[in-house]
PDB file of C-alpha atoms in Angstrom:
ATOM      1  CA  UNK A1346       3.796   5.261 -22.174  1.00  0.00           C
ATOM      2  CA  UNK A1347       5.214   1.970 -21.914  1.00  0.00           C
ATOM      3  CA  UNK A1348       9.215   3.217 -22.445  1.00  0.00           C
ATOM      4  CA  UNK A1349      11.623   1.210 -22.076  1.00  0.00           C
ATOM      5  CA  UNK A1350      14.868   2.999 -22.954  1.00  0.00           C
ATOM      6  CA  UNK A1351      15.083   6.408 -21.282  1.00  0.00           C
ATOM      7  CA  UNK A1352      18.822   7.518 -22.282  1.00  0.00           C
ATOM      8  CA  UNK A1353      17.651  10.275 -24.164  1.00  0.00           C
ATOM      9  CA  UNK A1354      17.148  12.139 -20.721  1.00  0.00           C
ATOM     10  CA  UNK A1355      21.204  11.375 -20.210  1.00  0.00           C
ATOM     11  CA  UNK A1356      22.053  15.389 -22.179  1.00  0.00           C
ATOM     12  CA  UNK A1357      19.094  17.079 -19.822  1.00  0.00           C
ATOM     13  CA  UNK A1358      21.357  17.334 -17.017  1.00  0.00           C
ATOM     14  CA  UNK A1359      19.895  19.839 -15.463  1.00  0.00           C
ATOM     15  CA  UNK A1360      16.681  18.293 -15.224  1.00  0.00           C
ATOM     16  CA  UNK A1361      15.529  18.559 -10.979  1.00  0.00           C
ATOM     17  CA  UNK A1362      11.723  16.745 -11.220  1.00  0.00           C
ATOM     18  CA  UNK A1363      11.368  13.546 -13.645  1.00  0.00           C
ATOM     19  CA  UNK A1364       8.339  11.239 -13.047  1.00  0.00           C
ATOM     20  CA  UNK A1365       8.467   8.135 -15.339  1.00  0.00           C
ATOM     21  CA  UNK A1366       5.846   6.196 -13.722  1.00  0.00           C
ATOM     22  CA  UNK A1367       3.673   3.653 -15.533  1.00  0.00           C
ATOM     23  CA  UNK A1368       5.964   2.241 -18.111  1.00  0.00           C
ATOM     24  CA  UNK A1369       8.275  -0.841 -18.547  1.00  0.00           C
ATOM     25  CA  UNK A1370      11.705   0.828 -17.330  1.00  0.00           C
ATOM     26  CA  UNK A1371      14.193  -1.965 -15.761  1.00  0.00           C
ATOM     27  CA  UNK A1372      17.231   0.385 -16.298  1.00  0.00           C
ATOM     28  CA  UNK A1373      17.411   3.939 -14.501  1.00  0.00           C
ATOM     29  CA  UNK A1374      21.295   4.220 -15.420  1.00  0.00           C
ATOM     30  CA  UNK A1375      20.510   6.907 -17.784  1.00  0.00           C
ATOM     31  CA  UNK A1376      19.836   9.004 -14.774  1.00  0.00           C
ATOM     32  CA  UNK A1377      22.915   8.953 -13.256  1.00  0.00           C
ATOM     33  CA  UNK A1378      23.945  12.300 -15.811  1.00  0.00           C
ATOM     34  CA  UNK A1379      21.027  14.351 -13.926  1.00  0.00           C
ATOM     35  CA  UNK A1380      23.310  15.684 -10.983  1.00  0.00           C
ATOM     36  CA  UNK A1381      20.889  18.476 -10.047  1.00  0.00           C
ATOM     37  CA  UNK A1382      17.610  16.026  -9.888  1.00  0.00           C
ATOM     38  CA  UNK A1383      15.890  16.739  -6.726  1.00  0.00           C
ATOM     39  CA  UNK A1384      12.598  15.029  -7.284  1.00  0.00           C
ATOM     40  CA  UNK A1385      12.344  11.419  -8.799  1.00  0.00           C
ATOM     41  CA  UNK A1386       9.096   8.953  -9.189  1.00  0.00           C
ATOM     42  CA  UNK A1387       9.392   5.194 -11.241  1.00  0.00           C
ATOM     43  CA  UNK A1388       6.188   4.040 -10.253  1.00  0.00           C
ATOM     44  CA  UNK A1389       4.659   1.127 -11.427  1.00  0.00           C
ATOM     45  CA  UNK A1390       7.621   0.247 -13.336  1.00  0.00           C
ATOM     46  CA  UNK A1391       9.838  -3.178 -13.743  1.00  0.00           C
ATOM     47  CA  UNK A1392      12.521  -2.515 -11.577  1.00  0.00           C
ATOM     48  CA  UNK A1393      14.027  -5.271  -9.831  1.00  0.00           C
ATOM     49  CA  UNK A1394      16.473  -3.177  -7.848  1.00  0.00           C
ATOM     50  CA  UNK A1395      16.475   0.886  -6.228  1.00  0.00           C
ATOM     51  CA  UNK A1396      20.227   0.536  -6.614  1.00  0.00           C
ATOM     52  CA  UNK A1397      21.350   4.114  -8.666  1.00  0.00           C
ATOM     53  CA  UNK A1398      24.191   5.886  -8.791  1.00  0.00           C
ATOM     54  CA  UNK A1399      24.510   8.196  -5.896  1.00  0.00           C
ATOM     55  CA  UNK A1400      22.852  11.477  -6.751  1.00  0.00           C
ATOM     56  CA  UNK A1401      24.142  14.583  -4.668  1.00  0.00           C
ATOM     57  CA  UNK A1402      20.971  16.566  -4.310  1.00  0.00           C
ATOM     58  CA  UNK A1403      18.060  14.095  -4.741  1.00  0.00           C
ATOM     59  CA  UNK A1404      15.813  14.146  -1.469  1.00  0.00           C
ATOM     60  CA  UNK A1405      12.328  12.598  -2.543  1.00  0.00           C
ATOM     61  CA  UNK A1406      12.255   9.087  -4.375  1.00  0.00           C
ATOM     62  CA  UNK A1407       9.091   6.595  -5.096  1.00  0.00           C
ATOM     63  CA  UNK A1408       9.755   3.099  -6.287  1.00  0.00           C
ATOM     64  CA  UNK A1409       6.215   2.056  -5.544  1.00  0.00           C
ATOM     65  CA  UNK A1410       5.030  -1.425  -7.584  1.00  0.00           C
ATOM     66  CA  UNK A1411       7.791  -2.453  -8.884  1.00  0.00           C
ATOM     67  CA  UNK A1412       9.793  -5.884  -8.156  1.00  0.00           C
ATOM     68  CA  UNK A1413      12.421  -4.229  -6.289  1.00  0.00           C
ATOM     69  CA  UNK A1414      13.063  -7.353  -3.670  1.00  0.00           C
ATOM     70  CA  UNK A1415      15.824  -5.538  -1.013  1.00  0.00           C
ATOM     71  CA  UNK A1416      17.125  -2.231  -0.182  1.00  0.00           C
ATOM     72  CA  UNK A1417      20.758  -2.573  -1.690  1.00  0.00           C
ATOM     73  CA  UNK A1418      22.249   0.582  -3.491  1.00  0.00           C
ATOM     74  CA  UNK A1419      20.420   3.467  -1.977  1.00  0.00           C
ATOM     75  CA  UNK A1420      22.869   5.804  -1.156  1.00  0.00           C
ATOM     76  CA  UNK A1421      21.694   9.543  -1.664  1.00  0.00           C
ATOM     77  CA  UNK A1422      23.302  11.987   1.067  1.00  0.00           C
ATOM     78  CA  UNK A1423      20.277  14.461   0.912  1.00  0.00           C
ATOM     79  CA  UNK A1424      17.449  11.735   0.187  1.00  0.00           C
ATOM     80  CA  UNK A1425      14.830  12.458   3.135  1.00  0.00           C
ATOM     81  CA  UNK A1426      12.214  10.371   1.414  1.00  0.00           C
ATOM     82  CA  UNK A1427      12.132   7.269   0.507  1.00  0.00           C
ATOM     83  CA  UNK A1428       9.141   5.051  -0.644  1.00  0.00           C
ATOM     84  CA  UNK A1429       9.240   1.250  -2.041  1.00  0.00           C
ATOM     85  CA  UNK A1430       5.372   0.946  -1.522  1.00  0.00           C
ATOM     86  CA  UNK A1431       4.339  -2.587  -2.900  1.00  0.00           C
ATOM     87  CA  UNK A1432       7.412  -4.662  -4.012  1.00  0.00           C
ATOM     88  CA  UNK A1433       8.517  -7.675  -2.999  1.00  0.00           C
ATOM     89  CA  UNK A1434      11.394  -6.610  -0.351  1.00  0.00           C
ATOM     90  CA  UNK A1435      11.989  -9.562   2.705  1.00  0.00           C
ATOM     91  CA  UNK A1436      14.703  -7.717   4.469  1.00  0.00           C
ATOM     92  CA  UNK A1437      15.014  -4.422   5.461  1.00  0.00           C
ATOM     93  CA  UNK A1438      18.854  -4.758   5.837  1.00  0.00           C
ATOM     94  CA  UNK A1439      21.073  -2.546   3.013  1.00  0.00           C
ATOM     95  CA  UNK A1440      20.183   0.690   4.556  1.00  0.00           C
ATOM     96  CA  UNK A1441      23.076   2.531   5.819  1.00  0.00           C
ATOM     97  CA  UNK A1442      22.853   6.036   8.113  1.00  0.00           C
ATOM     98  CA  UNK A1443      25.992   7.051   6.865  1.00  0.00           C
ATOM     99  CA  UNK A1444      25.159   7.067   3.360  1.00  0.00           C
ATOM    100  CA  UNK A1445      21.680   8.262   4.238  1.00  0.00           C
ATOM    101  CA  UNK A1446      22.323  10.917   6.761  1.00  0.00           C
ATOM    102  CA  UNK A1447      19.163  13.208   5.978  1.00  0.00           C
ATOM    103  CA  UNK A1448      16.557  10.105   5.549  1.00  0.00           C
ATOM    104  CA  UNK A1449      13.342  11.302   7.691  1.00  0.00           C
ATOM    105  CA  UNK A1450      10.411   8.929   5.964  1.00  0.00           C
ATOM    106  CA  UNK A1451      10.601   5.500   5.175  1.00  0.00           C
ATOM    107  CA  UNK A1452       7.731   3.843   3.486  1.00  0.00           C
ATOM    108  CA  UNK A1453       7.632   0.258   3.005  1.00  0.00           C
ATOM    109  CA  UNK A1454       3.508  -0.858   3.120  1.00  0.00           C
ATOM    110  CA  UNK A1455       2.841  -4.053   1.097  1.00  0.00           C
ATOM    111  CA  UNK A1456       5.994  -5.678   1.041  1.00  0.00           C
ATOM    112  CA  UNK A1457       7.072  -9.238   2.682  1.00  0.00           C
ATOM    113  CA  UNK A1458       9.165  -8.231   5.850  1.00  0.00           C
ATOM    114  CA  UNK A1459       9.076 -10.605   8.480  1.00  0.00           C
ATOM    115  CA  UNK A1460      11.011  -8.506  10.933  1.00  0.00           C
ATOM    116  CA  UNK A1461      12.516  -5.288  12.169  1.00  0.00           C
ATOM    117  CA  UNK A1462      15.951  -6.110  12.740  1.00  0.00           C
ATOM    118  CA  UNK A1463      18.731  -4.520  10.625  1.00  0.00           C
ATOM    119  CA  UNK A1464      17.141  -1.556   9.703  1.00  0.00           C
ATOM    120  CA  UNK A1465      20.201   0.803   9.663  1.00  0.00           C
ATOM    121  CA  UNK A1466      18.815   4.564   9.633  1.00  0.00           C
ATOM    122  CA  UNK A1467      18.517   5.173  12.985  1.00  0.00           C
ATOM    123  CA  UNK A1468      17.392   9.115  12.437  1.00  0.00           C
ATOM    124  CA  UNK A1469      13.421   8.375  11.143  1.00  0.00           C
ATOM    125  CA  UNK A1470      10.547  10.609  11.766  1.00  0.00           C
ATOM    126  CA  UNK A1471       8.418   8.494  10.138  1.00  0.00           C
ATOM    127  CA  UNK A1472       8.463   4.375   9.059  1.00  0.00           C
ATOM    128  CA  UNK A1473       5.833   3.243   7.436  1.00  0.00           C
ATOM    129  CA  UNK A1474       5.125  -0.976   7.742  1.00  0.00           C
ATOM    130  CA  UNK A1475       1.868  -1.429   7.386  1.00  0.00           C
ATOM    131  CA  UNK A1476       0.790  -4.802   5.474  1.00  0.00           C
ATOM    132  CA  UNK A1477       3.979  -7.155   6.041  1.00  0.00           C
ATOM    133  CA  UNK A1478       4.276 -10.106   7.698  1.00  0.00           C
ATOM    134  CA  UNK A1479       6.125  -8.864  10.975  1.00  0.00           C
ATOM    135  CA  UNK A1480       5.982 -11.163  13.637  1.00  0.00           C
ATOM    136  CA  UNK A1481       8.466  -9.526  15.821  1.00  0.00           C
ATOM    137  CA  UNK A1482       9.831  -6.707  17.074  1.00  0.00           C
ATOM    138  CA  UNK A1483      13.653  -5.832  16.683  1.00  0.00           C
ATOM    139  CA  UNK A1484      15.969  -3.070  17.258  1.00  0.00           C
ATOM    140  CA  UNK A1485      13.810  -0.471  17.808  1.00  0.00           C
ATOM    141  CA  UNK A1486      15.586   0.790  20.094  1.00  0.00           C
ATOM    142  CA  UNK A1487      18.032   2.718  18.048  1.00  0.00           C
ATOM    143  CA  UNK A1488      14.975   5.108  16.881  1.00  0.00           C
ATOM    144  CA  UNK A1489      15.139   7.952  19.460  1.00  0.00           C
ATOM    145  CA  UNK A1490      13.950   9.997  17.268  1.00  0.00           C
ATOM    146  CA  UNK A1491      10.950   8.342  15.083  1.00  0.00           C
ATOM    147  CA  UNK A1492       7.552  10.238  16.208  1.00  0.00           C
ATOM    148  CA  UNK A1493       5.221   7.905  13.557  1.00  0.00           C
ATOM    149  CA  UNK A1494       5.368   3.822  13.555  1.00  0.00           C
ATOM    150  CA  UNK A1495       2.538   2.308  11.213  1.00  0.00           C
ATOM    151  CA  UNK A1496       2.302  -1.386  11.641  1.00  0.00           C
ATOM    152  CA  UNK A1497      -0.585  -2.382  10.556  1.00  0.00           C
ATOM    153  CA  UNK A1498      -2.107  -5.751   9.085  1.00  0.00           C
ATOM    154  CA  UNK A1499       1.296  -7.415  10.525  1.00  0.00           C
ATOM    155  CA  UNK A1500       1.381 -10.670  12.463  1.00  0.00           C
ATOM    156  CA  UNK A1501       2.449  -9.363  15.819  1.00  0.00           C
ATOM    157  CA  UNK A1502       1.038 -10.945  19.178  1.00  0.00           C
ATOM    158  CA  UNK A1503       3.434 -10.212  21.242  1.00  0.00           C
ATOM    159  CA  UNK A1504       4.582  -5.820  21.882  1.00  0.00           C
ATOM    160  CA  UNK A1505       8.123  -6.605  23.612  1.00  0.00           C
ATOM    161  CA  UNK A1506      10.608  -4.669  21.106  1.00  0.00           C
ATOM    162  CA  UNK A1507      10.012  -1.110  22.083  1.00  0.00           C
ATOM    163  CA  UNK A1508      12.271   0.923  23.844  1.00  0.00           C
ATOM    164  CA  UNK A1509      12.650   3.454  26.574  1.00  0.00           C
ATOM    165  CA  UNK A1510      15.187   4.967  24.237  1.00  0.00           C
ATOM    166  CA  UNK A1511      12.124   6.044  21.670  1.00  0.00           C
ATOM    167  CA  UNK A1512      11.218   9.391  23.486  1.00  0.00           C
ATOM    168  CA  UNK A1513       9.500  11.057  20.775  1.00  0.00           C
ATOM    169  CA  UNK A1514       7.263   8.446  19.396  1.00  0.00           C
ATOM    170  CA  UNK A1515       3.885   9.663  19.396  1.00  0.00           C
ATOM    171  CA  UNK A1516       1.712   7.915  17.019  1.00  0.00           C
ATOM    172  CA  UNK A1517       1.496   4.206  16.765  1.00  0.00           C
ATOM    173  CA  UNK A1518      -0.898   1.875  14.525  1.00  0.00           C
ATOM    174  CA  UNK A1519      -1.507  -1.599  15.903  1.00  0.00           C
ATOM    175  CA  UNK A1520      -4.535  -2.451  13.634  1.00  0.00           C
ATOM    176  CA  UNK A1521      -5.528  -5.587  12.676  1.00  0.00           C
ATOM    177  CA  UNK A1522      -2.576  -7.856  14.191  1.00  0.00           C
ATOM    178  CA  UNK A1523      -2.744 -10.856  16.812  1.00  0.00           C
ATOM    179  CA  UNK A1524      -2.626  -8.625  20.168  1.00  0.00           C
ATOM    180  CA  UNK A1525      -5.128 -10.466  22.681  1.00  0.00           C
ATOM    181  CA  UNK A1526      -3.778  -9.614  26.063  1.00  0.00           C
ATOM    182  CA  UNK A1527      -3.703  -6.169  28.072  1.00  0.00           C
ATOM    183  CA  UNK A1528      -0.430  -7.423  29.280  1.00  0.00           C
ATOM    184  CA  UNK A1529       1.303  -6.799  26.180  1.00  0.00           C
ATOM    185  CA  UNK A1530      -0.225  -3.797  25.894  1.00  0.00           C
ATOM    186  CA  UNK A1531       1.072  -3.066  29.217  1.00  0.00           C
ATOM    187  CA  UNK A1532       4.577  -2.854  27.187  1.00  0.00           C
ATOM    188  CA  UNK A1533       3.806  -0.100  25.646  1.00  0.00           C
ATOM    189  CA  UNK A1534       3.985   1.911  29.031  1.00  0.00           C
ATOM    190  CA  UNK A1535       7.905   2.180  27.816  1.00  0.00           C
ATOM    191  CA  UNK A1536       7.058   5.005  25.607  1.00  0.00           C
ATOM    192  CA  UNK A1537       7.057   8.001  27.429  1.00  0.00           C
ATOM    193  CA  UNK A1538       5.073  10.813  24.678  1.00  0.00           C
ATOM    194  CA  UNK A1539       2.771   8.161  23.046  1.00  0.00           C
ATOM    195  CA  UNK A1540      -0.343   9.740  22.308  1.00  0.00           C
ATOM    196  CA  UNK A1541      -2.244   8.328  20.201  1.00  0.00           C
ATOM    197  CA  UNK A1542      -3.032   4.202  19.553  1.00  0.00           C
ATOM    198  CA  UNK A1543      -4.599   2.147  16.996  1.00  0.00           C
ATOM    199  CA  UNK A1544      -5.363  -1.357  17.948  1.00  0.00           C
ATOM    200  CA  UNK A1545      -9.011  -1.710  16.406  1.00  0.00           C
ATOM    201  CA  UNK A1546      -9.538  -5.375  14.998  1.00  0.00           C
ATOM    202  CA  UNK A1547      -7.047  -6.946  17.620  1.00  0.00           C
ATOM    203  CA  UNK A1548      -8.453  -9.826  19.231  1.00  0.00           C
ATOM    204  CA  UNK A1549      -7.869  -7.809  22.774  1.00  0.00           C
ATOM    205  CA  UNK A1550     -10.416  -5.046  21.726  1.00  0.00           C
ATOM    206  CA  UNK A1551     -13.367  -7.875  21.936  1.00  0.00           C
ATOM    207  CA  UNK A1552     -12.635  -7.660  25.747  1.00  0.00           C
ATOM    208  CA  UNK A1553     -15.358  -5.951  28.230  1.00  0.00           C
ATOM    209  CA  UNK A1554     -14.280  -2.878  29.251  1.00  0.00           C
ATOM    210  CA  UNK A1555     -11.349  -2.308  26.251  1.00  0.00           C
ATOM    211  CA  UNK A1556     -10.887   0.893  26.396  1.00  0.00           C
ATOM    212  CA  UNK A1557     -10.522   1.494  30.336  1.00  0.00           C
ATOM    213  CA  UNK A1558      -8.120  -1.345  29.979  1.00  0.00           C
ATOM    214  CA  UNK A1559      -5.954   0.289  27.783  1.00  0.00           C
ATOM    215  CA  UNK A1560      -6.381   3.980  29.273  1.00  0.00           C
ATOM    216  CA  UNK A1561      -6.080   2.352  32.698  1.00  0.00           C
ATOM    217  CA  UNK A1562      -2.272   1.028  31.763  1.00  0.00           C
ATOM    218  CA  UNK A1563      -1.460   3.913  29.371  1.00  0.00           C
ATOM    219  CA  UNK A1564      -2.793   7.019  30.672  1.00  0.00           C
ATOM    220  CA  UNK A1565      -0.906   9.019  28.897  1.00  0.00           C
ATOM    221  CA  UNK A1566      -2.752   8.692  25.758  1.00  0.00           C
ATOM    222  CA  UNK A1567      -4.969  11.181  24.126  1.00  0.00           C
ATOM    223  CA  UNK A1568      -6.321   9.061  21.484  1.00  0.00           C
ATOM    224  CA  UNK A1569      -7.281   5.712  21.229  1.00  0.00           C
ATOM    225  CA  UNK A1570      -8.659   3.989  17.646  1.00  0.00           C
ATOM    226  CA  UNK A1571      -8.883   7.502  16.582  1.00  0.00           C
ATOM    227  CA  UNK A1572     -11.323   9.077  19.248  1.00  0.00           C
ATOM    228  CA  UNK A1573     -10.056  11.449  21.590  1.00  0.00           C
ATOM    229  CA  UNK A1574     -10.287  10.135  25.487  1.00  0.00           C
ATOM    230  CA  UNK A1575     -12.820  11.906  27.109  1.00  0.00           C
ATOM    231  CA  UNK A1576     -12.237  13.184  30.637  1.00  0.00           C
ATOM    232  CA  UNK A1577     -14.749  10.665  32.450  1.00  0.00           C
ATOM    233  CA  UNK A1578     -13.360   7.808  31.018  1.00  0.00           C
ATOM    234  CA  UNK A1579      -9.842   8.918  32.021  1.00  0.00           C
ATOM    235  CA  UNK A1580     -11.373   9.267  35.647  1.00  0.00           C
ATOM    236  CA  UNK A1581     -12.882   5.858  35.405  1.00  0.00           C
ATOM    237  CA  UNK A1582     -10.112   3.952  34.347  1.00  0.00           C
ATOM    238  CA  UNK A1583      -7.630   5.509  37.036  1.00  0.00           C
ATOM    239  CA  UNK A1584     -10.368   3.970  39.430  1.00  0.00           C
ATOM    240  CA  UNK A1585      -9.197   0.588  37.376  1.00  0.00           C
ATOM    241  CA  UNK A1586      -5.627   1.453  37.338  1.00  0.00           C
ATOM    242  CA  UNK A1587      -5.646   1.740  41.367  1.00  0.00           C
ATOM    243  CA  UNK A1588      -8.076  -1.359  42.154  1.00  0.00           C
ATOM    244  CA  UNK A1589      -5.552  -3.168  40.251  1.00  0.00           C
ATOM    245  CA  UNK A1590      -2.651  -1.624  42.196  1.00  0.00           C
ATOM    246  CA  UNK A1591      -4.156  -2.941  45.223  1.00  0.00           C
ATOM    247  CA  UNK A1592      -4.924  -5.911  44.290  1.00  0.00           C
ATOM    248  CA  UNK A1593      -1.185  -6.634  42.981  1.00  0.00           C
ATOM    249  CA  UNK A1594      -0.138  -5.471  46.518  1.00  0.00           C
TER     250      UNK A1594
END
């Protein structure tokens, strides 16, 4: 509706779900009144910050398109998800577990993060980095409990931050970075419950025989680019897996 003074909301302090997408807001102070707001969306807005006062019961918050450009301020001690889809954030430093205890999904797609490191909320399910520019891989190992890593349309080549330490990662989404070697994707034999992988339109998937390369070094999986492994090809690439072995030997 194109507001951009909202501190007539400041007297509905009981308000719990406010969604003021779509207008020209730069200010959320108003908000800060609303101590029972559980529920809060700014989309499309022209925020240049996510910094609010803290709000005691607010778990869900979208600052998607706006021109938010870090993570400063956030500091909600129920929020469990959080989503700054399409700003212009570099770092993802300004995050703190202490202040964001309860913090299970983080979605940053379409930002310009050039790495993982700093990225204090250790307690993810979810993180969501699809369409950075990531070029490496860094403290990752703190994440013991993250089950769902999107990285897609990144500018990784090289797979050497993961961790032992991430036992419950299942789900990871390679697509459309600079992997060309089955060696790095050797790395990924670190991650003991991975399930399912996504490297379609990595240079590596051009080689003969992709997919028995892959299963042959991560048999574990039961999906690769979305289709499920089928029980002959798991046979077939243990046959690669121990002609390998020997020849190594």
């Amino acid at each position: 509706r194109g507001l951009t003074d909202i501190s007539l909301l400041e007297r509905f302090i009981h308000l719990r779900y406010v969604d003021l997408s779509k207008n020209k807001l730069q200010d959320l102070s108003p908000l800060s009144s609303l101590t029972q707001l559980l529920w809060l969306k700014v989309d499309g807005n022209l925020l240049t910050s996510a910094s609010m006062q803290e709000l005691p019961y607010l778990q869900v918050i979208s600052f998607d398109r706006n021109h938010i450009k870090d993570l400063e301020g956030i500091t909600h001690p129920l929020l469990a998800n959080l989503s700054l889809k399409e700003n212009k954030i570099q770092t993802v430093l300004g995050l703190s577990q202490d202040q964001l205890c309860s913090l299970q999904v983080l979605e940053l797609r379409g930002n310009d993060i050039k790495t993982t490191a700093g990225l204090g909320v250790s307690k993810l399910k979810k993180l969501y980095l699809a369409q950075n520019t990531i070029s490496s891989l860094e403290g990752l190992e703190e994440f013991e409990q993250l089950e769902t890593l999107h990285l897609r349309d990144n500018k990784l080549e090289a797979l050497g931050g993961f961790s032992d330490s991430m036992k419950c990662l299942q789900y990871l989404n390679l697509r459309s970075n600079g992997i060309r070697s089955f060696q790095e994707v050797e790395k990924l034999q670190v991650l003991p419950v991975l399930q399912a992988l996504v490297l379609t339109d990595n240079p590596c998937t051009e080689e003969p025989d992709y997919r028995l390369q892959v299963l042959s070094r991560l048999p574990q999986l039961q999906r690769l680019d979305k289709d499920l492994i089928e029980e002959d090809e798991r046979e077939e690439a243990e046959q690669i897996r121990q002609a390998r072995l020997q020849k190594e030997k």
